N, C-alpha and C. Protein backbone atom coordinates (compact mmCIF):
# COMPACT_ATOMS: atom_id res chain seq x y z
N UNK A 1 19.96 15.96 -22.10
CA UNK A 1 20.37 14.96 -20.94
C UNK A 1 19.78 15.64 -19.58
N UNK A 2 19.76 16.92 -19.36
CA UNK A 2 19.22 17.53 -18.17
C UNK A 2 17.72 17.28 -18.10
N UNK A 3 17.07 17.31 -19.25
CA UNK A 3 15.55 17.07 -19.33
C UNK A 3 15.26 15.64 -18.97
N UNK A 4 16.10 14.66 -19.27
CA UNK A 4 15.91 13.21 -19.01
C UNK A 4 16.12 13.04 -17.46
N UNK A 5 17.06 13.74 -16.90
CA UNK A 5 17.37 13.62 -15.40
C UNK A 5 16.13 14.25 -14.73
N UNK A 6 15.71 15.32 -15.20
CA UNK A 6 14.57 16.01 -14.49
C UNK A 6 13.21 15.10 -14.42
N UNK A 7 13.05 14.38 -15.79
CA UNK A 7 11.89 13.64 -15.86
C UNK A 7 12.11 12.37 -14.89
N UNK A 8 13.20 11.75 -14.80
CA UNK A 8 13.46 10.64 -13.93
C UNK A 8 13.24 11.09 -12.45
N UNK A 9 13.79 12.27 -12.06
CA UNK A 9 13.51 12.76 -10.62
C UNK A 9 12.09 13.01 -10.44
N UNK A 10 11.36 13.45 -11.33
CA UNK A 10 9.86 13.65 -11.17
C UNK A 10 9.16 12.37 -11.01
N UNK A 11 9.60 11.42 -11.73
CA UNK A 11 8.95 10.05 -11.63
C UNK A 11 9.33 9.35 -10.37
N UNK A 12 10.57 9.53 -9.80
CA UNK A 12 10.87 8.82 -8.59
C UNK A 12 10.06 9.11 -7.40
N UNK A 13 9.40 10.27 -7.22
CA UNK A 13 8.57 10.49 -6.14
C UNK A 13 7.28 9.62 -6.17
N UNK A 14 7.04 9.09 -7.27
CA UNK A 14 5.86 8.13 -7.41
C UNK A 14 6.30 6.74 -7.32
N UNK A 15 7.55 6.43 -7.01
CA UNK A 15 8.05 5.14 -7.04
C UNK A 15 8.75 4.75 -5.60
N UNK A 16 9.47 5.66 -5.13
CA UNK A 16 10.39 5.43 -3.94
C UNK A 16 9.75 6.11 -2.73
N UNK A 17 9.73 5.41 -1.63
CA UNK A 17 9.24 5.92 -0.30
C UNK A 17 10.35 6.85 0.20
N UNK A 18 9.89 8.02 0.71
CA UNK A 18 10.78 9.02 1.43
C UNK A 18 11.09 8.38 2.83
N UNK A 19 12.19 7.79 2.86
CA UNK A 19 12.51 7.18 4.22
C UNK A 19 12.72 8.17 5.35
N UNK A 20 13.12 9.35 5.01
CA UNK A 20 13.17 10.37 6.08
C UNK A 20 11.85 10.66 6.77
N UNK A 21 10.69 10.40 6.05
CA UNK A 21 9.37 10.67 6.60
C UNK A 21 8.87 9.51 7.49
N UNK A 22 9.55 8.40 7.34
CA UNK A 22 8.87 7.23 8.09
C UNK A 22 9.85 6.74 9.18
N UNK A 23 11.09 7.14 9.28
CA UNK A 23 12.11 6.70 10.25
C UNK A 23 12.31 7.56 11.52
N UNK A 24 11.23 8.36 11.89
CA UNK A 24 11.27 9.30 12.95
C UNK A 24 11.25 8.58 14.19
N UNK A 25 12.33 8.73 15.09
CA UNK A 25 12.38 7.96 16.41
C UNK A 25 11.19 8.53 17.34
N UNK A 26 10.85 9.85 17.21
CA UNK A 26 9.87 10.37 18.11
C UNK A 26 8.46 9.70 17.81
N UNK A 27 8.22 9.29 16.52
CA UNK A 27 6.98 8.56 16.21
C UNK A 27 6.94 7.23 16.73
N UNK A 28 8.10 6.56 16.72
CA UNK A 28 8.23 5.18 17.36
C UNK A 28 7.98 5.26 18.92
N UNK A 29 8.55 6.38 19.63
CA UNK A 29 8.32 6.49 21.02
C UNK A 29 6.95 6.69 21.36
N UNK A 30 6.24 7.49 20.54
CA UNK A 30 4.81 7.76 20.64
C UNK A 30 3.95 6.58 20.57
N UNK A 31 4.33 5.74 19.59
CA UNK A 31 3.58 4.53 19.33
C UNK A 31 3.67 3.67 20.59
N UNK A 32 4.90 3.48 21.05
CA UNK A 32 5.13 2.63 22.17
C UNK A 32 4.47 3.12 23.44
N UNK A 33 4.60 4.40 23.72
CA UNK A 33 4.04 5.01 24.96
C UNK A 33 2.48 4.90 24.94
N UNK A 34 1.91 5.13 23.87
CA UNK A 34 0.46 5.17 23.74
C UNK A 34 -0.18 3.86 23.49
N UNK A 35 0.57 2.85 23.29
CA UNK A 35 0.11 1.45 23.01
C UNK A 35 -1.05 1.53 21.97
N UNK A 36 -0.69 2.06 20.78
CA UNK A 36 -1.66 2.35 19.74
C UNK A 36 -2.18 1.13 19.06
N UNK A 37 -3.36 1.11 18.87
CA UNK A 37 -4.12 -0.05 18.21
C UNK A 37 -5.15 0.61 17.12
N UNK A 38 -5.77 -0.28 16.38
CA UNK A 38 -6.79 0.22 15.38
C UNK A 38 -8.16 -0.21 15.98
N UNK A 39 -9.08 0.65 15.98
CA UNK A 39 -10.57 0.40 16.38
C UNK A 39 -11.48 0.80 15.24
N UNK A 40 -12.61 0.09 15.19
CA UNK A 40 -13.56 0.45 14.12
C UNK A 40 -14.04 1.87 14.22
N UNK A 41 -14.37 2.45 13.12
CA UNK A 41 -14.76 3.91 13.02
C UNK A 41 -15.82 3.97 11.83
N UNK A 42 -17.04 4.45 12.14
CA UNK A 42 -18.03 4.66 11.10
C UNK A 42 -17.50 5.60 10.03
N UNK A 43 -16.70 6.61 10.44
CA UNK A 43 -16.33 7.61 9.54
C UNK A 43 -15.13 7.24 8.70
N UNK A 44 -14.13 6.55 9.27
CA UNK A 44 -12.83 6.27 8.71
C UNK A 44 -12.67 4.81 8.37
N UNK A 45 -13.58 3.90 8.78
CA UNK A 45 -13.36 2.51 8.65
C UNK A 45 -12.70 1.90 9.88
N UNK A 46 -11.44 2.48 10.13
CA UNK A 46 -10.65 2.20 11.32
C UNK A 46 -9.93 3.47 11.72
N UNK A 47 -9.65 3.60 12.99
CA UNK A 47 -8.96 4.77 13.52
C UNK A 47 -7.99 4.42 14.57
N UNK A 48 -6.84 5.10 14.71
CA UNK A 48 -5.83 4.86 15.77
C UNK A 48 -6.41 5.27 17.19
N UNK A 49 -6.08 4.43 18.06
CA UNK A 49 -6.46 4.71 19.49
C UNK A 49 -5.34 4.21 20.30
N UNK A 50 -5.27 4.73 21.50
CA UNK A 50 -4.37 4.23 22.54
C UNK A 50 -5.08 3.36 23.55
N UNK A 51 -4.40 2.24 23.93
CA UNK A 51 -5.08 1.42 24.94
C UNK A 51 -4.89 2.03 26.39
N UNK A 52 -6.10 2.16 27.04
CA UNK A 52 -6.11 2.70 28.37
C UNK A 52 -6.21 1.65 29.48
N UNK A 53 -7.25 0.76 29.25
CA UNK A 53 -7.56 -0.23 30.20
C UNK A 53 -8.10 -1.43 29.49
N UNK A 54 -7.81 -2.67 29.99
CA UNK A 54 -8.36 -3.84 29.35
C UNK A 54 -9.35 -4.39 30.49
N UNK A 55 -10.48 -4.70 30.00
CA UNK A 55 -11.50 -5.34 30.90
C UNK A 55 -11.80 -6.82 30.38
N UNK A 56 -12.71 -7.50 30.84
CA UNK A 56 -13.05 -8.86 30.44
C UNK A 56 -13.30 -8.99 29.05
N UNK A 57 -14.39 -8.34 28.52
CA UNK A 57 -14.69 -8.41 27.04
C UNK A 57 -14.57 -7.14 26.29
N UNK A 58 -14.15 -6.09 27.05
CA UNK A 58 -13.96 -4.72 26.40
C UNK A 58 -12.62 -4.05 26.72
N UNK A 59 -12.34 -3.04 25.93
CA UNK A 59 -11.10 -2.27 26.26
C UNK A 59 -11.54 -0.88 26.21
N UNK A 60 -10.93 0.02 27.01
CA UNK A 60 -11.09 1.34 27.09
C UNK A 60 -9.94 1.92 26.18
N UNK A 61 -10.30 2.74 25.23
CA UNK A 61 -9.34 3.23 24.33
C UNK A 61 -9.51 4.87 24.29
N UNK A 62 -8.37 5.57 23.94
CA UNK A 62 -8.49 6.93 23.77
C UNK A 62 -8.13 7.23 22.26
N UNK A 63 -9.17 7.78 21.56
CA UNK A 63 -9.06 8.01 20.11
C UNK A 63 -7.99 9.04 19.86
N UNK A 64 -6.96 8.66 18.96
CA UNK A 64 -5.87 9.51 18.67
C UNK A 64 -6.32 10.93 18.00
N UNK A 65 -7.44 10.92 17.21
CA UNK A 65 -7.86 12.07 16.54
C UNK A 65 -8.45 13.14 17.43
N UNK A 66 -9.16 12.72 18.54
CA UNK A 66 -9.76 13.81 19.30
C UNK A 66 -9.57 13.66 20.81
N UNK A 67 -8.89 12.48 21.34
CA UNK A 67 -8.80 12.36 22.66
C UNK A 67 -9.88 11.77 23.45
N UNK A 68 -11.09 11.42 22.77
CA UNK A 68 -12.23 10.96 23.45
C UNK A 68 -12.01 9.52 23.80
N UNK A 69 -12.49 9.09 25.04
CA UNK A 69 -12.26 7.74 25.46
C UNK A 69 -13.60 6.99 25.21
N UNK A 70 -13.49 5.82 24.67
CA UNK A 70 -14.63 4.86 24.40
C UNK A 70 -14.30 3.46 24.67
N UNK A 71 -15.42 2.85 25.04
CA UNK A 71 -15.31 1.31 25.25
C UNK A 71 -15.51 0.54 23.97
N UNK A 72 -14.68 -0.32 23.62
CA UNK A 72 -14.75 -1.05 22.41
C UNK A 72 -14.68 -2.62 22.70
N UNK A 73 -15.59 -3.35 22.16
CA UNK A 73 -15.39 -4.85 22.30
C UNK A 73 -14.01 -5.34 21.94
N UNK A 74 -13.43 -6.18 22.78
CA UNK A 74 -12.07 -6.60 22.65
C UNK A 74 -11.81 -7.27 21.27
N UNK A 75 -12.77 -8.05 20.83
CA UNK A 75 -12.65 -8.70 19.53
C UNK A 75 -12.55 -7.81 18.34
N UNK A 76 -12.96 -6.51 18.49
CA UNK A 76 -12.96 -5.53 17.35
C UNK A 76 -11.59 -4.70 17.29
N UNK A 77 -10.77 -4.92 18.28
CA UNK A 77 -9.57 -4.15 18.31
C UNK A 77 -8.48 -4.96 17.57
N UNK A 78 -7.85 -4.18 16.68
CA UNK A 78 -6.77 -4.85 15.78
C UNK A 78 -5.37 -4.21 16.14
N UNK A 79 -4.46 -5.05 16.17
CA UNK A 79 -3.07 -4.58 16.47
C UNK A 79 -2.55 -3.55 15.30
N UNK A 80 -1.67 -2.62 15.76
CA UNK A 80 -1.07 -1.69 14.87
C UNK A 80 0.41 -1.98 14.67
N UNK A 81 0.90 -1.91 13.45
CA UNK A 81 2.34 -2.15 13.25
C UNK A 81 3.18 -0.97 13.73
N UNK A 82 4.38 -1.31 14.11
CA UNK A 82 5.26 -0.14 14.57
C UNK A 82 5.55 0.76 13.32
N UNK A 83 5.76 1.98 13.62
CA UNK A 83 5.87 3.08 12.61
C UNK A 83 6.98 2.70 11.50
N UNK A 84 7.98 1.84 11.88
CA UNK A 84 8.93 1.56 10.87
C UNK A 84 8.47 0.80 9.70
N UNK A 85 7.21 0.34 9.86
CA UNK A 85 6.51 -0.33 8.72
C UNK A 85 5.53 0.53 7.92
N UNK A 86 5.65 1.84 8.20
CA UNK A 86 4.82 2.81 7.50
C UNK A 86 5.17 2.80 5.98
N UNK A 87 4.20 2.75 5.17
CA UNK A 87 4.36 2.72 3.74
C UNK A 87 5.24 1.55 3.21
N UNK A 88 5.25 0.48 3.87
CA UNK A 88 5.96 -0.68 3.47
C UNK A 88 5.57 -1.14 2.02
N UNK A 89 6.70 -1.56 1.19
CA UNK A 89 6.34 -1.80 -0.23
C UNK A 89 5.71 -3.21 -0.30
N UNK A 90 5.98 -4.13 0.59
CA UNK A 90 5.35 -5.45 0.49
C UNK A 90 4.61 -5.70 1.81
N UNK A 91 3.24 -5.84 1.78
CA UNK A 91 2.57 -5.83 2.99
C UNK A 91 2.70 -7.29 3.61
N UNK A 92 3.34 -8.20 2.90
CA UNK A 92 3.67 -9.55 3.56
C UNK A 92 4.71 -9.31 4.68
N UNK A 93 5.49 -8.18 4.65
CA UNK A 93 6.33 -7.88 5.82
C UNK A 93 5.76 -7.33 6.97
N UNK A 94 4.51 -6.99 7.00
CA UNK A 94 3.88 -6.36 8.20
C UNK A 94 3.90 -7.44 9.32
N UNK A 95 4.14 -7.00 10.64
CA UNK A 95 4.24 -7.89 11.68
C UNK A 95 2.75 -8.19 12.11
N UNK A 96 1.93 -7.20 11.88
CA UNK A 96 0.45 -7.39 12.31
C UNK A 96 -0.30 -7.25 10.91
N UNK A 97 -0.60 -8.44 10.46
CA UNK A 97 -1.26 -8.46 9.10
C UNK A 97 -2.81 -8.62 9.34
N UNK A 98 -3.53 -7.49 9.43
CA UNK A 98 -4.90 -7.45 9.61
C UNK A 98 -5.60 -6.46 8.66
N UNK A 99 -6.89 -6.46 8.62
CA UNK A 99 -7.61 -5.53 7.67
C UNK A 99 -7.24 -4.09 7.83
N UNK A 100 -7.23 -3.64 9.07
CA UNK A 100 -6.95 -2.22 9.33
C UNK A 100 -5.51 -1.90 8.86
N UNK A 101 -4.55 -2.69 9.14
CA UNK A 101 -3.15 -2.38 8.86
C UNK A 101 -2.97 -2.39 7.31
N UNK A 102 -3.65 -3.32 6.59
CA UNK A 102 -3.53 -3.38 5.16
C UNK A 102 -4.09 -2.09 4.48
N UNK A 103 -5.42 -1.77 4.95
CA UNK A 103 -6.02 -0.58 4.37
C UNK A 103 -5.26 0.68 4.77
N UNK A 104 -4.63 0.69 6.00
CA UNK A 104 -3.83 2.00 6.40
C UNK A 104 -2.67 2.03 5.50
N UNK A 105 -1.92 0.97 5.28
CA UNK A 105 -0.75 1.05 4.49
C UNK A 105 -1.08 1.42 3.11
N UNK A 106 -2.06 0.82 2.43
CA UNK A 106 -2.51 1.26 1.09
C UNK A 106 -2.93 2.75 0.90
N UNK A 107 -3.54 3.22 1.96
CA UNK A 107 -4.01 4.62 1.99
C UNK A 107 -2.76 5.54 2.12
N UNK A 108 -1.91 5.17 3.05
CA UNK A 108 -0.65 6.05 3.19
C UNK A 108 0.06 6.04 1.95
N UNK A 109 0.32 4.96 1.35
CA UNK A 109 1.07 4.89 0.07
C UNK A 109 0.37 5.58 -1.08
N UNK A 110 -0.90 5.46 -1.12
CA UNK A 110 -1.70 6.17 -2.15
C UNK A 110 -1.60 7.77 -2.06
N UNK A 111 -1.83 8.21 -0.78
CA UNK A 111 -1.76 9.65 -0.63
C UNK A 111 -0.32 10.17 -0.65
N UNK A 112 0.70 9.33 -0.67
CA UNK A 112 2.07 9.79 -1.07
C UNK A 112 2.41 9.66 -2.46
N UNK A 113 1.47 9.29 -3.31
CA UNK A 113 1.67 9.12 -4.68
C UNK A 113 2.17 7.75 -5.06
N UNK A 114 2.22 6.81 -4.21
CA UNK A 114 2.81 5.48 -4.46
C UNK A 114 1.62 4.51 -4.72
N UNK A 115 1.28 4.33 -5.98
CA UNK A 115 0.05 3.59 -6.31
C UNK A 115 0.22 2.10 -6.37
N UNK A 116 1.55 1.67 -6.38
CA UNK A 116 1.81 0.20 -6.51
C UNK A 116 2.29 -0.39 -5.08
N UNK A 117 1.80 -1.52 -4.70
CA UNK A 117 2.07 -2.04 -3.45
C UNK A 117 2.07 -3.58 -3.60
N UNK A 118 3.15 -4.29 -3.18
CA UNK A 118 3.06 -5.76 -3.23
C UNK A 118 2.33 -6.27 -2.06
N UNK A 119 1.70 -7.46 -2.27
CA UNK A 119 1.17 -8.19 -1.11
C UNK A 119 1.50 -9.60 -1.40
N UNK A 120 2.88 -9.90 -0.99
CA UNK A 120 3.34 -11.29 -1.24
C UNK A 120 3.60 -11.43 -2.79
N UNK A 121 2.93 -12.35 -3.37
CA UNK A 121 3.18 -12.61 -4.92
C UNK A 121 2.43 -11.62 -5.74
N UNK A 122 1.40 -10.86 -5.08
CA UNK A 122 0.48 -10.00 -5.84
C UNK A 122 1.04 -8.60 -5.82
N UNK A 123 0.60 -7.87 -6.84
CA UNK A 123 0.78 -6.47 -7.06
C UNK A 123 -0.50 -5.80 -7.02
N UNK A 124 -0.74 -4.97 -5.91
CA UNK A 124 -2.00 -4.18 -5.80
C UNK A 124 -1.79 -2.74 -6.37
N UNK A 125 -2.67 -2.44 -7.27
CA UNK A 125 -2.50 -0.99 -7.84
C UNK A 125 -3.93 -0.24 -7.59
N UNK A 126 -3.74 0.98 -7.13
CA UNK A 126 -4.93 1.89 -6.92
C UNK A 126 -4.87 2.94 -7.91
N UNK A 127 -5.88 3.13 -8.73
CA UNK A 127 -5.98 4.15 -9.79
C UNK A 127 -5.80 5.49 -9.31
N UNK A 128 -4.85 6.22 -9.77
CA UNK A 128 -4.61 7.56 -9.18
C UNK A 128 -5.53 8.60 -9.92
N UNK A 129 -6.24 8.13 -11.01
CA UNK A 129 -7.17 9.08 -11.76
C UNK A 129 -6.41 10.29 -12.31
N UNK A 130 -5.18 10.18 -12.73
CA UNK A 130 -4.44 11.12 -13.27
C UNK A 130 -3.22 10.48 -13.95
N UNK A 131 -2.47 11.17 -14.82
CA UNK A 131 -1.36 10.59 -15.51
C UNK A 131 -0.10 10.84 -14.62
N UNK A 132 0.62 9.68 -14.45
CA UNK A 132 1.84 9.85 -13.57
C UNK A 132 3.03 9.63 -14.63
N UNK A 133 4.25 10.20 -14.36
CA UNK A 133 5.30 10.00 -15.22
C UNK A 133 6.16 8.79 -14.89
N UNK A 134 5.49 7.71 -14.67
CA UNK A 134 6.12 6.41 -14.28
C UNK A 134 5.95 5.28 -15.44
N UNK A 135 5.74 5.74 -16.65
CA UNK A 135 5.54 4.77 -17.61
C UNK A 135 6.23 5.17 -18.91
N UNK A 136 7.41 5.66 -18.71
CA UNK A 136 8.29 6.17 -19.77
C UNK A 136 9.35 5.06 -20.15
N UNK A 137 10.09 5.31 -21.15
CA UNK A 137 11.16 4.43 -21.56
C UNK A 137 12.31 4.41 -20.43
N UNK A 138 12.44 5.52 -19.84
CA UNK A 138 13.51 5.68 -18.84
C UNK A 138 13.12 4.73 -17.64
N UNK A 139 11.86 4.67 -17.26
CA UNK A 139 11.43 3.84 -16.23
C UNK A 139 11.53 2.42 -16.58
N UNK A 140 11.18 2.10 -17.81
CA UNK A 140 11.43 0.77 -18.22
C UNK A 140 12.90 0.30 -18.08
N UNK A 141 13.72 1.10 -18.49
CA UNK A 141 15.17 0.95 -18.36
C UNK A 141 15.67 0.69 -16.87
N UNK A 142 15.03 1.48 -15.93
CA UNK A 142 15.34 1.31 -14.53
C UNK A 142 15.02 -0.10 -14.01
N UNK A 143 13.99 -0.73 -14.55
CA UNK A 143 13.59 -2.07 -14.09
C UNK A 143 14.16 -3.15 -14.85
N UNK A 144 14.80 -2.88 -16.07
CA UNK A 144 15.29 -3.94 -16.98
C UNK A 144 16.46 -4.59 -16.29
N UNK A 145 16.37 -5.93 -16.25
CA UNK A 145 17.43 -6.77 -15.71
C UNK A 145 17.51 -6.88 -14.10
N UNK A 146 16.43 -6.15 -13.52
CA UNK A 146 16.52 -6.18 -12.04
C UNK A 146 15.49 -7.15 -11.47
N UNK A 147 15.95 -7.67 -10.36
CA UNK A 147 14.95 -8.64 -9.66
C UNK A 147 13.91 -7.75 -8.95
N UNK A 148 12.80 -8.45 -8.66
CA UNK A 148 11.62 -7.72 -8.18
C UNK A 148 11.93 -7.04 -6.72
N UNK A 149 12.75 -7.69 -5.89
CA UNK A 149 13.06 -6.95 -4.61
C UNK A 149 14.13 -5.89 -4.80
N UNK A 150 14.71 -5.66 -5.93
CA UNK A 150 15.72 -4.59 -6.10
C UNK A 150 15.11 -3.24 -6.49
N UNK A 151 13.82 -3.26 -6.80
CA UNK A 151 13.21 -1.97 -7.15
C UNK A 151 11.83 -1.87 -6.50
N UNK A 152 11.33 -0.61 -6.45
CA UNK A 152 9.97 -0.53 -5.83
C UNK A 152 8.88 -1.19 -6.62
N UNK A 153 7.76 -1.44 -5.99
CA UNK A 153 6.67 -2.11 -6.70
C UNK A 153 6.18 -1.27 -8.06
N UNK A 154 6.05 -2.07 -9.08
CA UNK A 154 5.64 -1.48 -10.39
C UNK A 154 5.18 -2.65 -11.25
N UNK A 155 4.32 -2.38 -12.15
CA UNK A 155 3.99 -3.37 -13.18
C UNK A 155 5.18 -3.79 -14.06
N UNK A 156 6.18 -2.91 -14.23
CA UNK A 156 7.41 -3.24 -14.96
C UNK A 156 8.15 -4.31 -14.20
N UNK A 157 8.21 -4.30 -12.97
CA UNK A 157 8.91 -5.33 -12.06
C UNK A 157 8.20 -6.65 -12.36
N UNK A 158 6.92 -6.74 -12.41
CA UNK A 158 6.18 -7.95 -12.61
C UNK A 158 6.50 -8.46 -14.02
N UNK A 159 6.40 -7.57 -15.12
CA UNK A 159 6.66 -8.08 -16.45
C UNK A 159 8.13 -8.55 -16.64
N UNK A 160 9.00 -7.86 -15.91
CA UNK A 160 10.37 -8.26 -15.98
C UNK A 160 10.72 -9.63 -15.49
N UNK A 161 10.05 -9.86 -14.31
CA UNK A 161 10.22 -11.26 -13.70
C UNK A 161 9.57 -12.28 -14.59
N UNK A 162 8.42 -11.94 -15.12
CA UNK A 162 7.78 -12.96 -16.09
C UNK A 162 8.66 -13.17 -17.31
N UNK A 163 9.29 -12.13 -17.74
CA UNK A 163 9.98 -12.29 -19.07
C UNK A 163 11.37 -13.11 -18.75
N UNK A 164 11.95 -12.83 -17.55
CA UNK A 164 13.09 -13.66 -17.17
C UNK A 164 12.89 -15.15 -16.92
N UNK A 165 11.68 -15.38 -16.39
CA UNK A 165 11.22 -16.74 -16.14
C UNK A 165 11.00 -17.44 -17.54
N UNK A 166 10.39 -16.71 -18.41
CA UNK A 166 10.17 -17.28 -19.78
C UNK A 166 11.55 -17.71 -20.45
N UNK A 167 12.55 -16.85 -20.23
CA UNK A 167 13.76 -17.02 -20.81
C UNK A 167 14.39 -18.36 -20.24
N UNK A 168 14.06 -18.67 -19.03
CA UNK A 168 14.56 -19.89 -18.36
C UNK A 168 13.73 -21.09 -18.61
N UNK A 169 12.70 -20.99 -19.38
CA UNK A 169 11.73 -22.04 -19.77
C UNK A 169 10.80 -22.33 -18.72
N UNK A 170 10.51 -21.42 -17.82
CA UNK A 170 9.50 -21.59 -16.81
C UNK A 170 8.14 -21.05 -17.34
N UNK A 171 7.07 -21.83 -16.96
CA UNK A 171 5.72 -21.34 -17.48
C UNK A 171 5.43 -20.15 -16.56
N UNK A 172 4.73 -19.27 -17.34
CA UNK A 172 4.41 -17.91 -16.64
C UNK A 172 2.93 -17.68 -16.81
N UNK A 173 2.29 -17.19 -15.69
CA UNK A 173 0.90 -16.84 -15.81
C UNK A 173 0.75 -15.49 -15.02
N UNK A 174 0.29 -14.60 -15.76
CA UNK A 174 0.01 -13.21 -15.26
C UNK A 174 -1.54 -12.99 -15.28
N UNK A 175 -2.12 -12.72 -14.14
CA UNK A 175 -3.56 -12.43 -13.99
C UNK A 175 -3.80 -11.04 -13.66
N UNK A 176 -4.63 -10.40 -14.39
CA UNK A 176 -5.00 -8.99 -14.19
C UNK A 176 -6.39 -8.94 -13.84
N UNK A 177 -6.74 -8.47 -12.65
CA UNK A 177 -8.06 -8.31 -12.17
C UNK A 177 -8.34 -6.95 -11.70
N UNK A 178 -9.42 -6.42 -12.24
CA UNK A 178 -9.66 -5.01 -11.82
C UNK A 178 -11.19 -4.75 -11.71
N UNK A 179 -11.47 -3.77 -10.81
CA UNK A 179 -12.94 -3.30 -10.77
C UNK A 179 -12.80 -1.80 -11.32
N UNK A 180 -13.46 -1.72 -12.51
CA UNK A 180 -13.43 -0.42 -13.19
C UNK A 180 -14.77 0.14 -12.98
N UNK A 181 -14.66 1.51 -12.57
CA UNK A 181 -15.90 2.37 -12.23
C UNK A 181 -15.82 3.49 -13.19
N UNK A 182 -16.88 3.80 -13.81
CA UNK A 182 -16.97 4.84 -14.80
C UNK A 182 -18.03 5.76 -14.39
N UNK A 183 -17.77 7.00 -14.18
CA UNK A 183 -18.79 7.98 -13.84
C UNK A 183 -19.38 8.64 -15.00
N UNK A 184 -20.66 8.55 -15.23
CA UNK A 184 -21.32 9.04 -16.47
C UNK A 184 -21.92 10.35 -16.22
N UNK A 185 -22.32 11.00 -17.35
CA UNK A 185 -22.92 12.45 -17.24
C UNK A 185 -24.04 12.46 -16.29
N UNK A 186 -24.86 11.46 -16.16
CA UNK A 186 -26.06 11.54 -15.30
C UNK A 186 -25.67 11.14 -13.79
N UNK A 187 -24.33 11.08 -13.55
CA UNK A 187 -23.86 10.76 -12.22
C UNK A 187 -24.05 9.44 -11.73
N UNK A 188 -24.52 8.57 -12.61
CA UNK A 188 -24.58 7.16 -12.28
C UNK A 188 -23.16 6.53 -12.43
N UNK A 189 -23.04 5.36 -11.76
CA UNK A 189 -21.78 4.72 -11.86
C UNK A 189 -21.91 3.44 -12.48
N UNK A 190 -21.06 3.13 -13.49
CA UNK A 190 -21.13 1.89 -14.20
C UNK A 190 -19.82 1.14 -13.84
N UNK A 191 -20.04 0.01 -13.11
CA UNK A 191 -18.90 -0.78 -12.58
C UNK A 191 -18.80 -2.06 -13.39
N UNK A 192 -17.67 -2.46 -13.81
CA UNK A 192 -17.33 -3.64 -14.55
C UNK A 192 -16.25 -4.42 -13.90
N UNK A 193 -16.32 -5.66 -13.71
CA UNK A 193 -15.26 -6.39 -13.08
C UNK A 193 -14.59 -7.01 -14.36
N UNK A 194 -13.17 -6.83 -14.35
CA UNK A 194 -12.41 -7.27 -15.43
C UNK A 194 -11.48 -8.40 -15.01
N UNK A 195 -11.42 -9.49 -15.63
CA UNK A 195 -10.43 -10.55 -15.26
C UNK A 195 -9.76 -11.04 -16.54
N UNK A 196 -8.55 -11.02 -16.56
CA UNK A 196 -7.70 -11.49 -17.74
C UNK A 196 -6.47 -12.25 -17.39
N UNK A 197 -6.27 -13.33 -17.95
CA UNK A 197 -5.22 -14.22 -17.63
C UNK A 197 -4.47 -14.51 -18.86
N UNK A 198 -3.12 -14.37 -18.73
CA UNK A 198 -2.19 -14.67 -19.80
C UNK A 198 -1.23 -15.70 -19.27
N UNK A 199 -1.28 -16.83 -19.96
CA UNK A 199 -0.25 -17.88 -19.71
C UNK A 199 0.57 -18.31 -20.80
N UNK A 200 1.88 -18.29 -20.61
CA UNK A 200 2.81 -18.62 -21.70
C UNK A 200 3.75 -19.75 -21.07
N UNK A 201 3.81 -20.86 -21.82
CA UNK A 201 4.76 -21.91 -21.48
C UNK A 201 5.70 -22.17 -22.53
């Protein structure tokens, strides 16, 4: 019994957001004071910056990483979500739904070990390239009989919702789309796009 509890505890860090790490009032105050936004970055794709001055077609920002001030075209600046939305399970809940915010949320969740994220009706999965203890019978039981919003994002939540819909006579369609990249011995990359649809009526 103790081993089962230990397995479940080990798995939960890959499923549940540590709310203590995202609800910090100091982070919220810092976000408000600095008027943080996202600006394009060659190195990172996007990076956080504080608004300093708005001009006609440009804004002066201070990069959060190094404090350097740069002028950025106004149309390239993207709004940043308040810190309370950090690692949000469903990106449809973001108040600022833009490319930078979506990528930042996926990255934050991934680096926290949270590979599943909802985006409205869709479930986005990022390959961790390692085995995670989130595909056991215990985890299946955690999701059994639960509605999608009652549990963190997981393929088991999607399959449970599909199963419940089928029991009620509703047609179900599950689409799996993936970009698979395989690194071969000669260091070349073989990428294959996979698309599979299963419909049951």
